[in-house]
GROMACS .gro file of C-alpha atoms in nm:
model
  357
    1MET     CA    1   1.277  -3.494   3.989
    2ARG     CA    2   1.513  -3.201   3.998
    3SER     CA    3   1.864  -3.224   3.857
    4LYS     CA    4   2.156  -2.998   3.943
    5PHE     CA    5   2.370  -2.932   3.637
    6GLN     CA    6   2.737  -2.855   3.683
    7LEU     CA    7   2.859  -2.676   3.371
    8SER     CA    8   3.222  -2.616   3.288
    9HIS     CA    9   3.164  -2.471   2.942
   10ASN     CA   10   3.075  -2.101   2.925
   11GLY     CA   11   2.774  -2.048   2.703
   12TYR     CA   12   2.646  -2.406   2.708
   13MET     CA   13   2.370  -2.308   2.952
   14ASN     CA   14   2.221  -2.084   2.681
   15ARG     CA   15   2.239  -2.367   2.430
   16LEU     CA   16   2.081  -2.617   2.669
   17LEU     CA   17   1.803  -2.384   2.779
   18THR     CA   18   1.716  -2.308   2.417
   19VAL     CA   19   1.665  -2.678   2.351
   20LEU     CA   20   1.486  -2.754   2.678
   21LEU     CA   21   1.241  -2.465   2.657
   22ALA     CA   22   1.158  -2.546   2.297
   23CYS     CA   23   1.084  -2.911   2.345
   24VAL     CA   24   0.876  -2.948   2.660
   25SER     CA   25   0.577  -3.079   2.465
   26LEU     CA   26   0.772  -3.320   2.242
   27PRO     CA   27   0.803  -3.697   2.284
   28LEU     CA   28   1.148  -3.825   2.372
   29LEU     CA   29   1.380  -3.927   2.091
   30GLY     CA   30   1.585  -4.242   2.077
   31GLN     CA   31   1.845  -4.346   1.825
   32ASP     CA   32   1.680  -4.456   1.502
   33LEU     CA   33   1.881  -4.573   1.200
   34THR     CA   34   1.576  -4.714   1.022
   35LEU     CA   35   1.647  -4.737   0.649
   36SER     CA   36   1.390  -4.549   0.441
   37ARG     CA   37   1.527  -4.556   0.086
   38GLY     CA   38   1.834  -4.778   0.078
   39PHE     CA   39   2.074  -4.563   0.280
   40PRO     CA   40   2.359  -4.786   0.406
   41LYS     CA   41   2.430  -4.861   0.768
   42PRO     CA   42   2.738  -4.695   0.923
   43ASP     CA   43   3.072  -4.858   0.843
   44PHE     CA   44   3.200  -4.829   1.199
   45LEU     CA   45   3.164  -4.654   1.532
   46LEU     CA   46   3.422  -4.453   1.724
   47HIS     CA   47   3.341  -4.530   2.085
   48THR     CA   48   3.457  -4.345   2.395
   49GLU     CA   49   3.409  -4.508   2.734
   50LEU     CA   50   3.267  -4.268   2.992
   51ASN     CA   51   3.306  -4.308   3.366
   52ASP     CA   52   2.957  -4.169   3.408
   53GLU     CA   53   2.799  -4.320   3.096
   54LYS     CA   54   2.480  -4.368   3.294
   55PRO     CA   55   2.300  -4.153   3.395
   56HIS     CA   56   2.314  -3.920   3.098
   57THR     CA   57   2.125  -3.660   2.893
   58VAL     CA   58   2.008  -3.727   2.539
   59LEU     CA   59   1.960  -3.434   2.298
   60GLY     CA   60   1.788  -3.486   1.965
   61PRO     CA   61   1.816  -3.295   1.635
   62MET     CA   62   1.628  -2.968   1.589
   63LYS     CA   63   1.292  -3.009   1.418
   64THR     CA   64   0.990  -2.802   1.315
   65ASP     CA   65   0.649  -2.863   1.474
   66SER     CA   66   0.306  -2.848   1.305
   67GLN     CA   67   0.287  -2.472   1.369
   68GLY     CA   68   0.623  -2.409   1.205
   69ARG     CA   69   0.807  -2.349   1.534
   70THR     CA   70   1.160  -2.471   1.582
   71THR     CA   71   1.180  -2.740   1.848
   72GLY     CA   72   1.421  -2.997   1.984
   73SER     CA   73   1.391  -3.302   2.204
   74PHE     CA   74   1.569  -3.436   2.506
   75ALA     CA   75   1.562  -3.705   2.770
   76VAL     CA   76   1.729  -3.695   3.112
   77TYR     CA   77   1.810  -4.021   3.286
   78GLY     CA   78   1.855  -3.972   3.661
   79SER     CA   79   2.100  -3.691   3.727
   80SER     CA   80   2.292  -3.575   3.423
   81SER     CA   81   2.650  -3.562   3.299
   82LEU     CA   82   2.538  -3.350   2.999
   83VAL     CA   83   2.775  -3.542   2.773
   84GLN     CA   84   2.678  -3.493   2.410
   85VAL     CA   85   2.868  -3.431   2.085
   86THR     CA   86   2.796  -3.082   1.951
   87SER     CA   87   3.076  -3.033   1.694
   88LEU     CA   88   3.272  -3.246   1.444
   89SER     CA   89   3.562  -3.138   1.222
   90PHE     CA   90   3.791  -3.331   0.985
   91SER     CA   91   4.135  -3.242   0.858
   92GLY     CA   92   4.144  -3.183   0.482
   93ASP     CA   93   4.291  -3.525   0.409
   94GLY     CA   94   4.036  -3.703   0.628
   95LYS     CA   95   4.307  -3.857   0.845
   96SER     CA   96   4.210  -3.673   1.164
   97LEU     CA   97   3.874  -3.607   1.329
   98VAL     CA   98   3.820  -3.371   1.621
   99VAL     CA   99   3.508  -3.411   1.834
  100GLY     CA  100   3.377  -3.135   2.059
  101SER     CA  101   3.140  -3.238   2.338
  102THR     CA  102   2.953  -3.072   2.620
  103PRO     CA  103   3.031  -2.966   2.883
  104GLY     CA  104   3.371  -2.890   2.725
  105THR     CA  105   3.581  -3.188   2.609
  106VAL     CA  106   3.783  -3.230   2.290
  107ASP     CA  107   3.865  -3.576   2.151
  108ILE     CA  108   4.120  -3.621   1.873
  109TRP     CA  109   4.090  -3.934   1.658
  110ASP     CA  110   4.326  -4.092   1.406
  111MET     CA  111   4.098  -4.209   1.126
  112GLU     CA  112   4.363  -4.436   0.976
  113THR     CA  113   4.392  -4.651   1.288
  114ARG     CA  114   4.054  -4.556   1.440
  115THR     CA  115   4.225  -4.481   1.769
  116ARG     CA  116   4.173  -4.188   2.001
  117LEU     CA  117   4.496  -3.990   2.029
  118GLY     CA  118   4.384  -3.802   2.335
  119SER     CA  119   4.128  -3.586   2.512
  120PHE     CA  120   4.156  -3.255   2.692
  121ALA     CA  121   3.932  -2.990   2.845
  122ALA     CA  122   3.857  -2.703   2.607
  123GLY     CA  123   3.542  -2.595   2.422
  124SER     CA  124   3.249  -2.789   2.283
  125THR     CA  125   3.260  -2.611   1.944
  126VAL     CA  126   3.571  -2.703   1.745
  127ALA     CA  127   3.728  -2.653   1.403
  128LEU     CA  128   4.032  -2.831   1.259
  129SER     CA  129   4.249  -2.659   0.999
  130PRO     CA  130   4.271  -2.826   0.656
  131ASP     CA  131   4.632  -2.936   0.719
  132GLY     CA  132   4.532  -3.082   1.057
  133ARG     CA  133   4.793  -2.874   1.239
  134LEU     CA  134   4.569  -2.618   1.411
  135LEU     CA  135   4.259  -2.653   1.624
  136ALA     CA  136   4.012  -2.378   1.717
  137THR     CA  137   3.797  -2.403   2.030
  138ASP     CA  138   3.534  -2.178   2.186
  139GLY     CA  139   3.488  -2.053   2.544
  140ASN     CA  140   3.553  -1.723   2.716
  141ASP     CA  141   3.785  -1.657   2.422
  142ILE     CA  142   3.857  -1.830   2.092
  143ARG     CA  143   4.176  -2.031   2.116
  144ILE     CA  144   4.398  -2.162   1.837
  145TRP     CA  145   4.591  -2.470   1.948
  146GLU     CA  146   4.882  -2.653   1.794
  147VAL     CA  147   4.746  -3.007   1.773
  148SER     CA  148   5.079  -3.189   1.814
  149SER     CA  149   5.182  -3.011   2.134
  150ARG     CA  150   4.836  -2.901   2.254
  151LYS     CA  151   4.978  -2.556   2.320
  152VAL     CA  152   4.769  -2.244   2.274
  153LEU     CA  153   4.924  -2.033   1.997
  154THR     CA  154   4.666  -1.753   1.974
  155ARG     CA  155   4.379  -1.617   2.181
  156MET     CA  156   4.105  -1.406   2.027
  157PRO     CA  157   3.883  -1.203   2.262
  158TRP     CA  158   3.517  -1.297   2.242
  159GLY     CA  159   3.208  -1.102   2.350
  160GLY     CA  160   3.018  -1.379   2.523
  161ALA     CA  161   2.756  -1.474   2.260
  162THR     CA  162   2.720  -1.851   2.226
  163ILE     CA  163   2.931  -1.973   1.933
  164ARG     CA  164   2.741  -2.218   1.714
  165ARG     CA  165   3.006  -2.316   1.462
  166MET     CA  166   3.354  -2.226   1.335
  167SER     CA  167   3.545  -2.322   1.022
  168PHE     CA  168   3.880  -2.248   0.856
  169ASP     CA  169   3.918  -2.136   0.497
  170PRO     CA  170   4.096  -2.387   0.267
  171SER     CA  171   4.437  -2.222   0.323
  172GLY     CA  172   4.403  -2.218   0.703
  173THR     CA  173   4.463  -1.841   0.702
  174TRP     CA  174   4.122  -1.729   0.827
  175ILE     CA  175   3.847  -1.865   1.046
  176VAL     CA  176   3.480  -1.765   1.033
  177VAL     CA  177   3.290  -1.766   1.362
  178ARG     CA  178   2.911  -1.797   1.376
  179ALA     CA  179   2.736  -1.697   1.699
  180ASN     CA  180   2.386  -1.634   1.830
  181GLY     CA  181   2.263  -1.282   1.767
  182LYS     CA  182   2.578  -1.160   1.589
  183ASN     CA  183   2.697  -1.110   1.235
  184ASP     CA  184   2.952  -1.372   1.135
  185THR     CA  185   3.309  -1.263   1.210
  186VAL     CA  186   3.628  -1.350   1.019
  187TYR     CA  187   3.960  -1.362   1.206
  188ASP     CA  188   4.321  -1.382   1.093
  189VAL     CA  189   4.436  -1.706   1.255
  190LYS     CA  190   4.805  -1.622   1.296
  191ALA     CA  191   4.761  -1.265   1.417
  192GLY     CA  192   4.450  -1.338   1.621
  193GLN     CA  193   4.285  -1.024   1.490
  194GLU     CA  194   3.937  -0.960   1.355
  195ILE     CA  195   3.947  -0.904   0.979
  196VAL     CA  196   3.583  -0.824   0.909
  197SER     CA  197   3.231  -0.851   1.044
  198LEU     CA  198   3.008  -0.976   0.763
  199THR     CA  199   2.709  -0.742   0.770
  200ASN     CA  200   2.367  -0.913   0.767
  201THR     CA  201   2.537  -1.249   0.734
  202GLN     CA  202   2.493  -1.561   0.946
  203GLU     CA  203   2.591  -1.926   0.891
  204ALA     CA  204   2.854  -1.826   0.634
  205GLU     CA  205   3.052  -2.093   0.449
  206PHE     CA  206   3.377  -2.072   0.252
  207SER     CA  207   3.368  -2.215  -0.098
  208ARG     CA  208   3.606  -2.507  -0.160
  209ASP     CA  209   3.840  -2.282  -0.357
  210GLY     CA  210   3.833  -2.020  -0.079
  211LEU     CA  211   3.745  -1.737  -0.319
  212ILE     CA  212   3.407  -1.652  -0.168
  213VAL     CA  213   3.212  -1.673   0.155
  214ILE     CA  214   2.836  -1.709   0.134
  215GLY     CA  215   2.576  -1.660   0.405
  216GLY     CA  216   2.276  -1.441   0.474
  217ASN     CA  217   1.969  -1.382   0.685
  218ALA     CA  218   1.589  -1.393   0.664
  219LYS     CA  219   1.589  -1.137   0.381
  220ARG     CA  220   1.910  -1.181   0.182
  221VAL     CA  221   2.163  -1.438   0.054
  222ILE     CA  222   2.498  -1.260   0.037
  223SER     CA  223   2.831  -1.356  -0.124
  224TRP     CA  224   3.159  -1.198  -0.015
  225SER     CA  225   3.493  -1.193  -0.196
  226THR     CA  226   3.781  -1.308   0.025
  227LYS     CA  227   4.017  -1.097  -0.184
  228ASP     CA  228   3.896  -0.765  -0.041
  229TRP     CA  229   3.585  -0.868   0.163
  230SER     CA  230   3.349  -0.681  -0.066
  231GLN     CA  231   2.999  -0.806  -0.143
  232THR     CA  232   2.985  -0.973  -0.482
  233ARG     CA  233   2.621  -1.087  -0.484
  234ASP     CA  234   2.304  -1.002  -0.292
  235LEU     CA  235   1.997  -1.217  -0.359
  236SER     CA  236   1.647  -1.211  -0.215
  237ASN     CA  237   1.574  -1.467   0.058
  238GLY     CA  238   1.311  -1.538   0.316
  239PRO     CA  239   1.089  -1.514   0.493
  240ASP     CA  240   1.261  -1.770   0.720
  241TYR     CA  241   1.583  -1.723   0.913
  242VAL     CA  242   1.881  -1.932   0.802
  243THR     CA  243   2.029  -2.235   0.978
  244ARG     CA  244   2.279  -2.366   0.718
  245PHE     CA  245   2.448  -2.283   0.391
  246ALA     CA  246   2.645  -2.495   0.146
  247VAL     CA  247   2.787  -2.359  -0.178
  248ASN     CA  248   2.909  -2.507  -0.508
  249PRO     CA  249   3.009  -2.218  -0.738
  250SER     CA  250   3.128  -2.448  -1.018
  251LYS     CA  251   2.771  -2.574  -1.062
  252ASP     CA  252   2.611  -2.237  -0.978
  253LEU     CA  253   2.433  -2.389  -0.676
  254VAL     CA  254   2.376  -2.297  -0.314
  255ILE     CA  255   2.177  -2.475  -0.042
  256VAL     CA  256   1.989  -2.245   0.194
  257GLY     CA  257   1.869  -2.423   0.506
  258GLY     CA  258   1.603  -2.280   0.734
  259PRO     CA  259   1.348  -2.385   0.995
  260ASN     CA  260   1.096  -2.511   0.738
  261SER     CA  261   1.304  -2.656   0.453
  262ALA     CA  262   1.638  -2.684   0.276
  263ARG     CA  263   1.621  -2.511  -0.062
  264LEU     CA  264   1.851  -2.570  -0.358
  265MET     CA  265   1.900  -2.240  -0.545
  266ARG     CA  266   2.095  -2.094  -0.835
  267LEU     CA  267   2.384  -1.893  -0.695
  268SER     CA  268   2.372  -1.647  -0.985
  269SER     CA  269   2.000  -1.567  -0.978
  270GLY     CA  270   1.841  -1.701  -0.660
  271GLU     CA  271   1.607  -1.922  -0.863
  272GLU     CA  272   1.483  -2.217  -0.658
  273VAL     CA  273   1.573  -2.552  -0.816
  274ALA     CA  274   1.421  -2.787  -0.558
  275LYS     CA  275   1.336  -2.841  -0.194
  276LEU     CA  276   1.571  -3.089  -0.027
  277GLY     CA  277   1.365  -3.201   0.270
  278THR     CA  278   1.124  -3.020   0.499
  279GLY     CA  279   1.151  -2.883   0.852
  280TYR     CA  280   1.455  -2.758   1.040
  281THR     CA  281   1.783  -2.799   0.849
  282ASN     CA  282   2.054  -2.935   1.079
  283PHE     CA  283   2.312  -3.010   0.808
  284ALA     CA  284   2.379  -2.945   0.438
  285ALA     CA  285   2.682  -3.018   0.220
  286PHE     CA  286   2.799  -3.089  -0.134
  287ASP     CA  287   3.043  -3.376  -0.183
  288ARG     CA  288   3.381  -3.291  -0.334
  289THR     CA  289   3.281  -3.399  -0.685
  290GLY     CA  290   2.973  -3.180  -0.675
  291SER     CA  291   2.753  -3.472  -0.785
  292LEU     CA  292   2.593  -3.549  -0.447
  293ILE     CA  293   2.415  -3.334  -0.190
  294PHE     CA  294   2.367  -3.430   0.174
  295THR     CA  295   2.096  -3.277   0.393
  296TYR     CA  296   1.959  -3.354   0.737
  297THR     CA  297   1.623  -3.190   0.799
  298ALA     CA  298   1.331  -3.272   1.027
  299SER     CA  299   1.199  -3.502   0.752
  300GLY     CA  300   1.519  -3.709   0.770
  301PHE     CA  301   1.864  -3.749   0.621
  302GLY     CA  302   1.874  -3.739   0.243
  303VAL     CA  303   2.122  -3.790  -0.039
  304TRP     CA  304   2.026  -3.599  -0.355
  305ASP     CA  305   2.156  -3.530  -0.702
  306THR     CA  306   2.212  -3.173  -0.819
  307ALA     CA  307   1.871  -3.163  -0.989
  308GLY     CA  308   1.704  -3.219  -0.651
  309LYS     CA  309   1.618  -3.587  -0.700
  310LEU     CA  310   1.620  -3.792  -0.379
  311LEU     CA  311   1.854  -4.089  -0.422
  312CYS     CA  312   1.832  -4.244  -0.075
  313SER     CA  313   1.740  -4.149   0.278
  314ALA     CA  314   1.718  -4.249   0.641
  315LYS     CA  315   1.466  -4.140   0.901
  316ASP     CA  316   1.719  -4.044   1.169
  317VAL     CA  317   2.098  -4.067   1.170
  318GLY     CA  318   2.189  -3.876   1.485
  319ASN     CA  319   2.142  -3.568   1.698
  320GLY     CA  320   2.191  -3.325   1.408
  321THR     CA  321   2.569  -3.286   1.443
  322MET     CA  322   2.739  -3.403   1.122
  323ALA     CA  323   3.054  -3.345   0.916
  324LEU     CA  324   3.179  -3.439   0.569
  325SER     CA  325   3.553  -3.467   0.511
  326ASP     CA  326   3.688  -3.246   0.232
  327ASP     CA  327   3.866  -3.539   0.069
  328ASN     CA  328   3.528  -3.712   0.019
  329ARG     CA  329   3.622  -4.011   0.233
  330TRP     CA  330   3.404  -3.983   0.543
  331LEU     CA  331   3.063  -3.873   0.660
  332ALA     CA  332   3.039  -3.849   1.040
  333ALA     CA  333   2.739  -3.815   1.271
  334SER     CA  334   2.681  -3.814   1.643
  335PRO     CA  335   2.420  -4.076   1.733
  336VAL     CA  336   2.137  -3.971   1.965
  337GLY     CA  337   2.231  -4.067   2.320
  338GLY     CA  338   2.579  -4.170   2.211
  339GLY     CA  339   2.779  -3.974   2.466
  340ARG     CA  340   3.100  -3.887   2.280
  341ASP     CA  341   3.054  -4.165   2.022
  342VAL     CA  342   3.067  -4.093   1.648
  343THR     CA  343   2.928  -4.306   1.364
  344LEU     CA  344   3.117  -4.309   1.031
  345TRP     CA  345   3.020  -4.388   0.675
  346LYS     CA  346   3.260  -4.426   0.383
  347VAL     CA  347   3.136  -4.184   0.119
  348GLU     CA  348   3.231  -4.428  -0.157
  349ASN     CA  349   2.988  -4.681  -0.006
  350ILE     CA  350   2.717  -4.417   0.013
  351PHE     CA  351   2.781  -4.332  -0.352
  352LYS     CA  352   2.763  -4.697  -0.462
  353THR     CA  353   2.447  -4.766  -0.263
  354CYS     CA  354   2.258  -4.448  -0.341
  355THR     CA  355   2.337  -4.426  -0.712
  356LYS     CA  356   2.229  -4.779  -0.799
  357SER     CA  357   1.984  -4.768  -1.087
   0.00000   0.00000   0.00000
């Protein structure tokens, strides 16, 4: 059966085709929250009613097949509304959550009351500033919105490459944009001007103190100083391309995610401490205390200590889109086939469950 897709989001066609072409030979995925090693069930679900909830398209997390190739999975039911969460972003205090969905809808949630404050047409890749006042969306250009009024404050010209992710620095002064086939780019949020293109750097992440940005490619792991945007460290990497980074300078640790594994490394030397799951890395993060590590690879979702010991895990927790709030309150994931739904865990409950002796 042939389906005609009507897309309102520029660049989503590239994203969809990448997934569809990669996964023709894969079985279809369904939502699976099977507990593997004591990982708790979600605390609650943020549900959005859709007028066209059925039929719909289901996209699964990226995985790695037996030949080491990156793949995805999908299922199309009847025609398709293409509704799927592709981006999640919390405010710094965890009180607000912004959800970006294809083909270009933004939902704003109040986490205190668990109510949706509103929805509007924008991009499917979003980033919320730490103070919760500003929202960045993708599209033909990058737009900075004032959340309270939903007015566009700044527009930044964009060259058309599909934007994968965006994030603000802790002060809300800069935003780093990660896109297919391009070096990561840092913009001044207020002026709307490009500050620097980070040479040979993809999937860059700001440290929690905002003093460095770390990213890299199939050959290098590179740290940049946000004081003058000079390189402060250049470590050997590879041979795989990178899909995720997470950094914890206070413990001299960095997570380097790729298509075949997530590796825990020493930030100072590049020494590998442990492998944190195998296959494509969809998500990686340190909790605020630096005592827990979260990864979502093809082998499943895992919670680890900083020595690389697996504390608890789950086979599947969603479509690969996840977010951890900076205040250490919430872990969010988009369930497979959930439309614009989001599942939430309280991090304190994860900590209690996963650290039981």
